[in-house]
Amino acid sequence: MDYDTLLSLVGDDPLFESSLLMAGDVDPRLIRLQLTRWVNSGRILQLRRGLYAIAPPYQKVKPHPFLVANHLQRASYVSLQSALAVHGLIPEVMTTTISVTAGRPERLVTPLGIYEFRHVKPGLLSGYRMLDLGGQRARVALPEKALLDLVYLQPGGGSKEYLRGLRLQNLDQLDAQRLLELAESFDSPRIRQAAMHVMELMHSESESYEAL
């Protein structure tokens, strides 16, 4: 297989898996050898075993970090500070993409950025949706779930002091009823209490707007 054939097979897809090239009457050993050569020559980027992206300047579409995260661990969605930032709930710009997963926790340094995966029990792998990322789509936590995931995984994350330290903003976009329902799914008094603290912050922000 030559490089032009690879480009035609990948097309506009931001990422591709080696299994794409294994279909039909091919020698898997030769395909893997060719992939290694393309990685070494800088024509493709290896993100983890079996997962690749076309390298600039040959790529047609730059992969969004959230899409990459979804592919690095299939049973995962972007959450915590990364989701809070994209929803506009915190002022920080995140340089590491953080996800939660039912799989093993890990930190991956790839040619397309740094990715962290935090483990939660499978029953908590919910409260996300497919988010449009300018032509790409990825699983991203709802703003309420991203906040509760952070509280759940961060020691002391449910305290009023910690929540105030996040400098939460744009709280009017939170759905109070959904926040309470998602908090119940954790089956934890600590998470329920944290949800009430968030409700207080929402009320305070609303009063501040009304006073303007």
PDB file of C-alpha atoms in Angstrom:
ATOM      1  CA  MET A   1       0.000   0.000   0.000  1.00  0.00           C
ATOM      2  CA  ASP A   2       1.324   3.461  -0.884  1.00  0.00           C
ATOM      3  CA  TYR A   3       0.642   6.723   0.939  1.00  0.00           C
ATOM      4  CA  ASP A   4      -1.817   8.043  -1.666  1.00  0.00           C
ATOM      5  CA  THR A   5      -3.911   4.911  -1.181  1.00  0.00           C
ATOM      6  CA  LEU A   6      -3.921   5.504   2.567  1.00  0.00           C
ATOM      7  CA  LEU A   7      -5.062   9.106   2.074  1.00  0.00           C
ATOM      8  CA  SER A   8      -7.896   7.966  -0.193  1.00  0.00           C
ATOM      9  CA  LEU A   9      -9.004   5.355   2.352  1.00  0.00           C
ATOM     10  CA  VAL A  10      -8.934   7.771   5.290  1.00  0.00           C
ATOM     11  CA  GLY A  11     -10.595  10.575   3.356  1.00  0.00           C
ATOM     12  CA  ASP A  12     -11.814  13.395   5.621  1.00  0.00           C
ATOM     13  CA  ASP A  13     -11.843  11.286   8.791  1.00  0.00           C
ATOM     14  CA  PRO A  14      -9.743  12.995  11.498  1.00  0.00           C
ATOM     15  CA  LEU A  15      -8.647   9.626  12.951  1.00  0.00           C
ATOM     16  CA  PHE A  16      -8.291   6.110  11.626  1.00  0.00           C
ATOM     17  CA  GLU A  17      -7.626   2.667  13.041  1.00  0.00           C
ATOM     18  CA  SER A  18      -5.220   0.126  11.622  1.00  0.00           C
ATOM     19  CA  SER A  19      -8.149  -2.289  11.213  1.00  0.00           C
ATOM     20  CA  LEU A  20      -9.297  -0.075   8.323  1.00  0.00           C
ATOM     21  CA  LEU A  21      -6.282  -1.258   6.349  1.00  0.00           C
ATOM     22  CA  MET A  22      -6.574  -4.931   7.267  1.00  0.00           C
ATOM     23  CA  ALA A  23      -9.689  -5.678   5.211  1.00  0.00           C
ATOM     24  CA  GLY A  24      -9.366  -7.924   2.198  1.00  0.00           C
ATOM     25  CA  ASP A  25      -6.450  -9.994   1.007  1.00  0.00           C
ATOM     26  CA  VAL A  26      -3.573  -8.241   2.780  1.00  0.00           C
ATOM     27  CA  ASP A  27      -0.649  -9.313   4.918  1.00  0.00           C
ATOM     28  CA  PRO A  28      -1.150  -7.756   8.385  1.00  0.00           C
ATOM     29  CA  ARG A  29       2.589  -7.880   9.052  1.00  0.00           C
ATOM     30  CA  LEU A  30       3.308  -5.760   5.981  1.00  0.00           C
ATOM     31  CA  ILE A  31       0.577  -3.284   6.913  1.00  0.00           C
ATOM     32  CA  ARG A  32       1.992  -2.875  10.423  1.00  0.00           C
ATOM     33  CA  LEU A  33       5.497  -2.435   8.975  1.00  0.00           C
ATOM     34  CA  GLN A  34       4.253   0.247   6.577  1.00  0.00           C
ATOM     35  CA  LEU A  35       2.456   2.063   9.398  1.00  0.00           C
ATOM     36  CA  THR A  36       5.675   2.087  11.411  1.00  0.00           C
ATOM     37  CA  ARG A  37       7.557   3.546   8.448  1.00  0.00           C
ATOM     38  CA  TRP A  38       4.970   6.296   7.979  1.00  0.00           C
ATOM     39  CA  VAL A  39       5.136   7.136  11.697  1.00  0.00           C
ATOM     40  CA  ASN A  40       8.937   7.310  11.579  1.00  0.00           C
ATOM     41  CA  SER A  41       8.843   9.516   8.472  1.00  0.00           C
ATOM     42  CA  GLY A  42       6.332  11.901  10.078  1.00  0.00           C
ATOM     43  CA  ARG A  43       3.520  11.190   7.642  1.00  0.00           C
ATOM     44  CA  ILE A  44       1.136   9.806  10.269  1.00  0.00           C
ATOM     45  CA  LEU A  45       0.826  10.221  14.031  1.00  0.00           C
ATOM     46  CA  GLN A  46       0.387   7.237  16.345  1.00  0.00           C
ATOM     47  CA  LEU A  47      -1.864   8.057  19.296  1.00  0.00           C
ATOM     48  CA  ARG A  48      -1.872   4.591  20.800  1.00  0.00           C
ATOM     49  CA  ARG A  49      -1.660   1.069  19.462  1.00  0.00           C
ATOM     50  CA  GLY A  50      -3.956   0.782  16.453  1.00  0.00           C
ATOM     51  CA  LEU A  51      -5.074   4.450  16.466  1.00  0.00           C
ATOM     52  CA  TYR A  52      -3.586   7.014  14.089  1.00  0.00           C
ATOM     53  CA  ALA A  53      -4.084  10.428  12.512  1.00  0.00           C
ATOM     54  CA  ILE A  54      -2.748  11.816   9.261  1.00  0.00           C
ATOM     55  CA  ALA A  55       0.061  14.288  10.047  1.00  0.00           C
ATOM     56  CA  PRO A  56       0.205  17.889   8.792  1.00  0.00           C
ATOM     57  CA  PRO A  57       0.409  19.067   6.088  1.00  0.00           C
ATOM     58  CA  TYR A  58      -1.328  16.019   4.636  1.00  0.00           C
ATOM     59  CA  GLN A  59      -4.330  15.934   6.991  1.00  0.00           C
ATOM     60  CA  LYS A  60      -7.582  17.383   5.696  1.00  0.00           C
ATOM     61  CA  VAL A  61      -9.189  17.806   9.130  1.00  0.00           C
ATOM     62  CA  LYS A  62      -7.436  18.495  12.429  1.00  0.00           C
ATOM     63  CA  PRO A  63      -8.801  16.119  15.094  1.00  0.00           C
ATOM     64  CA  HIS A  64     -10.554  17.873  17.981  1.00  0.00           C
ATOM     65  CA  PRO A  65      -9.040  16.894  21.370  1.00  0.00           C
ATOM     66  CA  PHE A  66     -12.438  15.683  22.632  1.00  0.00           C
ATOM     67  CA  LEU A  67     -12.819  13.364  19.644  1.00  0.00           C
ATOM     68  CA  VAL A  68      -9.316  12.014  20.258  1.00  0.00           C
ATOM     69  CA  ALA A  69     -10.178  11.389  23.916  1.00  0.00           C
ATOM     70  CA  ASN A  70     -13.291   9.413  22.965  1.00  0.00           C
ATOM     71  CA  HIS A  71     -11.212   7.189  20.685  1.00  0.00           C
ATOM     72  CA  LEU A  72      -8.359   6.677  23.123  1.00  0.00           C
ATOM     73  CA  GLN A  73     -10.810   5.026  25.518  1.00  0.00           C
ATOM     74  CA  ARG A  74     -14.103   3.926  24.010  1.00  0.00           C
ATOM     75  CA  ALA A  75     -16.002   3.613  27.307  1.00  0.00           C
ATOM     76  CA  SER A  76     -15.448   7.245  28.258  1.00  0.00           C
ATOM     77  CA  TYR A  77     -16.715  10.800  27.892  1.00  0.00           C
ATOM     78  CA  VAL A  78     -15.059  14.181  28.411  1.00  0.00           C
ATOM     79  CA  SER A  79     -15.920  15.636  31.807  1.00  0.00           C
ATOM     80  CA  LEU A  80     -14.539  17.464  34.860  1.00  0.00           C
ATOM     81  CA  GLN A  81     -12.702  20.750  34.155  1.00  0.00           C
ATOM     82  CA  SER A  82     -12.486  20.075  30.410  1.00  0.00           C
ATOM     83  CA  ALA A  83     -16.266  19.894  30.047  1.00  0.00           C
ATOM     84  CA  LEU A  84     -16.832  22.752  32.503  1.00  0.00           C
ATOM     85  CA  ALA A  85     -14.524  24.959  30.423  1.00  0.00           C
ATOM     86  CA  VAL A  86     -16.209  24.169  27.098  1.00  0.00           C
ATOM     87  CA  HIS A  87     -19.606  24.869  28.691  1.00  0.00           C
ATOM     88  CA  GLY A  88     -18.284  28.216  29.949  1.00  0.00           C
ATOM     89  CA  LEU A  89     -18.737  27.377  33.630  1.00  0.00           C
ATOM     90  CA  ILE A  90     -15.109  28.062  34.597  1.00  0.00           C
ATOM     91  CA  PRO A  91     -12.797  30.755  33.191  1.00  0.00           C
ATOM     92  CA  GLU A  92      -9.737  28.530  32.692  1.00  0.00           C
ATOM     93  CA  VAL A  93      -8.573  27.213  29.324  1.00  0.00           C
ATOM     94  CA  MET A  94      -7.597  23.570  29.755  1.00  0.00           C
ATOM     95  CA  THR A  95      -4.411  22.249  28.148  1.00  0.00           C
ATOM     96  CA  THR A  96      -5.102  18.662  29.251  1.00  0.00           C
ATOM     97  CA  THR A  97      -8.269  16.874  28.156  1.00  0.00           C
ATOM     98  CA  ILE A  98      -9.846  15.057  31.107  1.00  0.00           C
ATOM     99  CA  SER A  99     -12.379  12.260  30.753  1.00  0.00           C
ATOM    100  CA  VAL A 100     -14.097   9.760  33.006  1.00  0.00           C
ATOM    101  CA  THR A 101     -14.140   6.103  32.109  1.00  0.00           C
ATOM    102  CA  ALA A 102     -15.362   2.759  33.313  1.00  0.00           C
ATOM    103  CA  GLY A 103     -11.961   1.438  32.250  1.00  0.00           C
ATOM    104  CA  ARG A 104      -8.601   1.867  33.857  1.00  0.00           C
ATOM    105  CA  PRO A 105      -7.327   5.310  34.848  1.00  0.00           C
ATOM    106  CA  GLU A 106      -4.379   6.533  32.812  1.00  0.00           C
ATOM    107  CA  ARG A 107      -2.519   9.572  31.535  1.00  0.00           C
ATOM    108  CA  LEU A 108      -1.434   9.593  27.899  1.00  0.00           C
ATOM    109  CA  VAL A 109       1.004  11.988  26.277  1.00  0.00           C
ATOM    110  CA  THR A 110       0.350  11.904  22.524  1.00  0.00           C
ATOM    111  CA  PRO A 111       1.431  13.965  19.500  1.00  0.00           C
ATOM    112  CA  LEU A 112      -2.015  15.588  19.707  1.00  0.00           C
ATOM    113  CA  GLY A 113      -1.920  16.541  23.373  1.00  0.00           C
ATOM    114  CA  ILE A 114      -2.194  15.175  26.898  1.00  0.00           C
ATOM    115  CA  TYR A 115      -5.184  13.089  27.952  1.00  0.00           C
ATOM    116  CA  GLU A 116      -6.215  11.955  31.422  1.00  0.00           C
ATOM    117  CA  PHE A 117      -8.826   9.331  32.234  1.00  0.00           C
ATOM    118  CA  ARG A 118     -10.336   9.094  35.708  1.00  0.00           C
ATOM    119  CA  HIS A 119     -12.139   5.911  36.741  1.00  0.00           C
ATOM    120  CA  VAL A 120     -15.769   5.791  37.878  1.00  0.00           C
ATOM    121  CA  LYS A 121     -17.955   2.769  38.427  1.00  0.00           C
ATOM    122  CA  PRO A 122     -19.913   1.731  35.315  1.00  0.00           C
ATOM    123  CA  GLY A 123     -23.236   2.853  36.794  1.00  0.00           C
ATOM    124  CA  LEU A 124     -22.002   6.466  36.758  1.00  0.00           C
ATOM    125  CA  LEU A 125     -21.073   6.436  33.081  1.00  0.00           C
ATOM    126  CA  SER A 126     -24.062   8.572  32.130  1.00  0.00           C
ATOM    127  CA  GLY A 127     -25.163  12.187  31.962  1.00  0.00           C
ATOM    128  CA  TYR A 128     -23.393  13.046  28.708  1.00  0.00           C
ATOM    129  CA  ARG A 129     -24.432  13.891  25.154  1.00  0.00           C
ATOM    130  CA  MET A 130     -22.924  14.085  21.705  1.00  0.00           C
ATOM    131  CA  LEU A 131     -21.567  17.613  21.316  1.00  0.00           C
ATOM    132  CA  ASP A 132     -21.060  19.215  17.917  1.00  0.00           C
ATOM    133  CA  LEU A 133     -17.461  20.416  17.622  1.00  0.00           C
ATOM    134  CA  GLY A 134     -17.539  22.161  14.270  1.00  0.00           C
ATOM    135  CA  GLY A 135     -18.170  19.110  12.123  1.00  0.00           C
ATOM    136  CA  GLN A 136     -16.838  16.586  14.614  1.00  0.00           C
ATOM    137  CA  ARG A 137     -18.892  15.052  17.405  1.00  0.00           C
ATOM    138  CA  ALA A 138     -17.780  13.738  20.778  1.00  0.00           C
ATOM    139  CA  ARG A 139     -19.291  12.462  24.019  1.00  0.00           C
ATOM    140  CA  VAL A 140     -19.150  15.318  26.543  1.00  0.00           C
ATOM    141  CA  ALA A 141     -20.693  15.533  29.996  1.00  0.00           C
ATOM    142  CA  LEU A 142     -23.705  17.731  30.528  1.00  0.00           C
ATOM    143  CA  PRO A 143     -22.642  20.773  32.568  1.00  0.00           C
ATOM    144  CA  GLU A 144     -24.418  19.459  35.667  1.00  0.00           C
ATOM    145  CA  LYS A 145     -22.768  16.028  35.375  1.00  0.00           C
ATOM    146  CA  ALA A 146     -19.324  17.495  34.733  1.00  0.00           C
ATOM    147  CA  LEU A 147     -19.600  19.437  37.974  1.00  0.00           C
ATOM    148  CA  LEU A 148     -20.834  16.439  39.953  1.00  0.00           C
ATOM    149  CA  ASP A 149     -18.128  14.186  38.464  1.00  0.00           C
ATOM    150  CA  LEU A 150     -15.552  16.686  39.670  1.00  0.00           C
ATOM    151  CA  VAL A 151     -17.067  16.781  43.158  1.00  0.00           C
ATOM    152  CA  TYR A 152     -17.130  12.964  43.220  1.00  0.00           C
ATOM    153  CA  LEU A 153     -13.508  12.488  42.165  1.00  0.00           C
ATOM    154  CA  GLN A 154     -11.875  15.446  43.905  1.00  0.00           C
ATOM    155  CA  PRO A 155     -11.094  14.973  47.617  1.00  0.00           C
ATOM    156  CA  GLY A 156     -12.959  17.722  49.434  1.00  0.00           C
ATOM    157  CA  GLY A 157     -14.644  18.664  46.180  1.00  0.00           C
ATOM    158  CA  GLY A 158     -18.081  18.955  47.725  1.00  0.00           C
ATOM    159  CA  SER A 159     -17.203  21.690  50.199  1.00  0.00           C
ATOM    160  CA  LYS A 160     -18.436  25.245  49.800  1.00  0.00           C
ATOM    161  CA  GLU A 161     -14.832  26.453  49.854  1.00  0.00           C
ATOM    162  CA  TYR A 162     -13.799  24.212  46.971  1.00  0.00           C
ATOM    163  CA  LEU A 163     -16.843  25.105  44.876  1.00  0.00           C
ATOM    164  CA  ARG A 164     -16.278  28.817  45.428  1.00  0.00           C
ATOM    165  CA  GLY A 165     -12.616  28.334  44.491  1.00  0.00           C
ATOM    166  CA  LEU A 166     -13.683  27.064  41.063  1.00  0.00           C
ATOM    167  CA  ARG A 167     -14.928  30.602  40.277  1.00  0.00           C
ATOM    168  CA  LEU A 168     -18.033  29.149  38.682  1.00  0.00           C
ATOM    169  CA  GLN A 169     -19.748  31.437  36.184  1.00  0.00           C
ATOM    170  CA  ASN A 170     -22.758  31.396  33.859  1.00  0.00           C
ATOM    171  CA  LEU A 171     -24.638  29.265  36.375  1.00  0.00           C
ATOM    172  CA  ASP A 172     -27.917  30.292  34.780  1.00  0.00           C
ATOM    173  CA  GLN A 173     -27.321  27.606  32.156  1.00  0.00           C
ATOM    174  CA  LEU A 174     -27.540  24.865  34.800  1.00  0.00           C
ATOM    175  CA  ASP A 175     -30.827  22.992  35.070  1.00  0.00           C
ATOM    176  CA  ALA A 176     -31.602  22.745  38.789  1.00  0.00           C
ATOM    177  CA  GLN A 177     -33.925  19.770  38.400  1.00  0.00           C
ATOM    178  CA  ARG A 178     -31.409  17.850  36.291  1.00  0.00           C
ATOM    179  CA  LEU A 179     -28.657  18.682  38.782  1.00  0.00           C
ATOM    180  CA  LEU A 180     -30.669  17.152  41.628  1.00  0.00           C
ATOM    181  CA  GLU A 181     -31.652  14.085  39.580  1.00  0.00           C
ATOM    182  CA  LEU A 182     -28.042  13.422  38.553  1.00  0.00           C
ATOM    183  CA  ALA A 183     -26.904  13.895  42.135  1.00  0.00           C
ATOM    184  CA  GLU A 184     -29.296  11.140  43.199  1.00  0.00           C
ATOM    185  CA  SER A 185     -27.679   8.724  40.734  1.00  0.00           C
ATOM    186  CA  PHE A 186     -24.468   8.839  42.811  1.00  0.00           C
ATOM    187  CA  ASP A 187     -26.371   7.545  45.863  1.00  0.00           C
ATOM    188  CA  SER A 188     -24.085   9.591  48.114  1.00  0.00           C
ATOM    189  CA  PRO A 189     -25.043  12.075  50.852  1.00  0.00           C
ATOM    190  CA  ARG A 190     -21.855  14.003  50.046  1.00  0.00           C
ATOM    191  CA  ILE A 191     -22.912  14.498  46.431  1.00  0.00           C
ATOM    192  CA  ARG A 192     -26.451  15.464  47.447  1.00  0.00           C
ATOM    193  CA  GLN A 193     -25.025  18.067  49.821  1.00  0.00           C
ATOM    194  CA  ALA A 194     -22.700  19.396  47.123  1.00  0.00           C
ATOM    195  CA  ALA A 195     -25.657  19.763  44.765  1.00  0.00           C
ATOM    196  CA  MET A 196     -27.388  21.892  47.386  1.00  0.00           C
ATOM    197  CA  HIS A 197     -24.259  24.066  47.680  1.00  0.00           C
ATOM    198  CA  VAL A 198     -24.333  24.548  43.896  1.00  0.00           C
ATOM    199  CA  MET A 199     -28.003  25.512  44.126  1.00  0.00           C
ATOM    200  CA  GLU A 200     -27.042  28.189  46.651  1.00  0.00           C
ATOM    201  CA  LEU A 201     -24.390  29.532  44.272  1.00  0.00           C
ATOM    202  CA  MET A 202     -26.939  29.572  41.452  1.00  0.00           C
ATOM    203  CA  HIS A 203     -29.332  31.560  43.639  1.00  0.00           C
ATOM    204  CA  SER A 204     -26.593  33.990  44.654  1.00  0.00           C
ATOM    205  CA  GLU A 205     -25.558  34.611  41.049  1.00  0.00           C
ATOM    206  CA  SER A 206     -29.194  35.153  40.072  1.00  0.00           C
ATOM    207  CA  GLU A 207     -29.639  37.728  42.856  1.00  0.00           C
ATOM    208  CA  SER A 208     -26.461  39.503  41.741  1.00  0.00           C
ATOM    209  CA  TYR A 209     -27.808  39.846  38.180  1.00  0.00           C
ATOM    210  CA  GLU A 210     -31.134  41.142  39.471  1.00  0.00           C
ATOM    211  CA  ALA A 211     -29.339  43.795  41.524  1.00  0.00           C
ATOM    212  CA  LEU A 212     -27.580  45.213  38.456  1.00  0.00           C
TER     213      LEU A 212
END
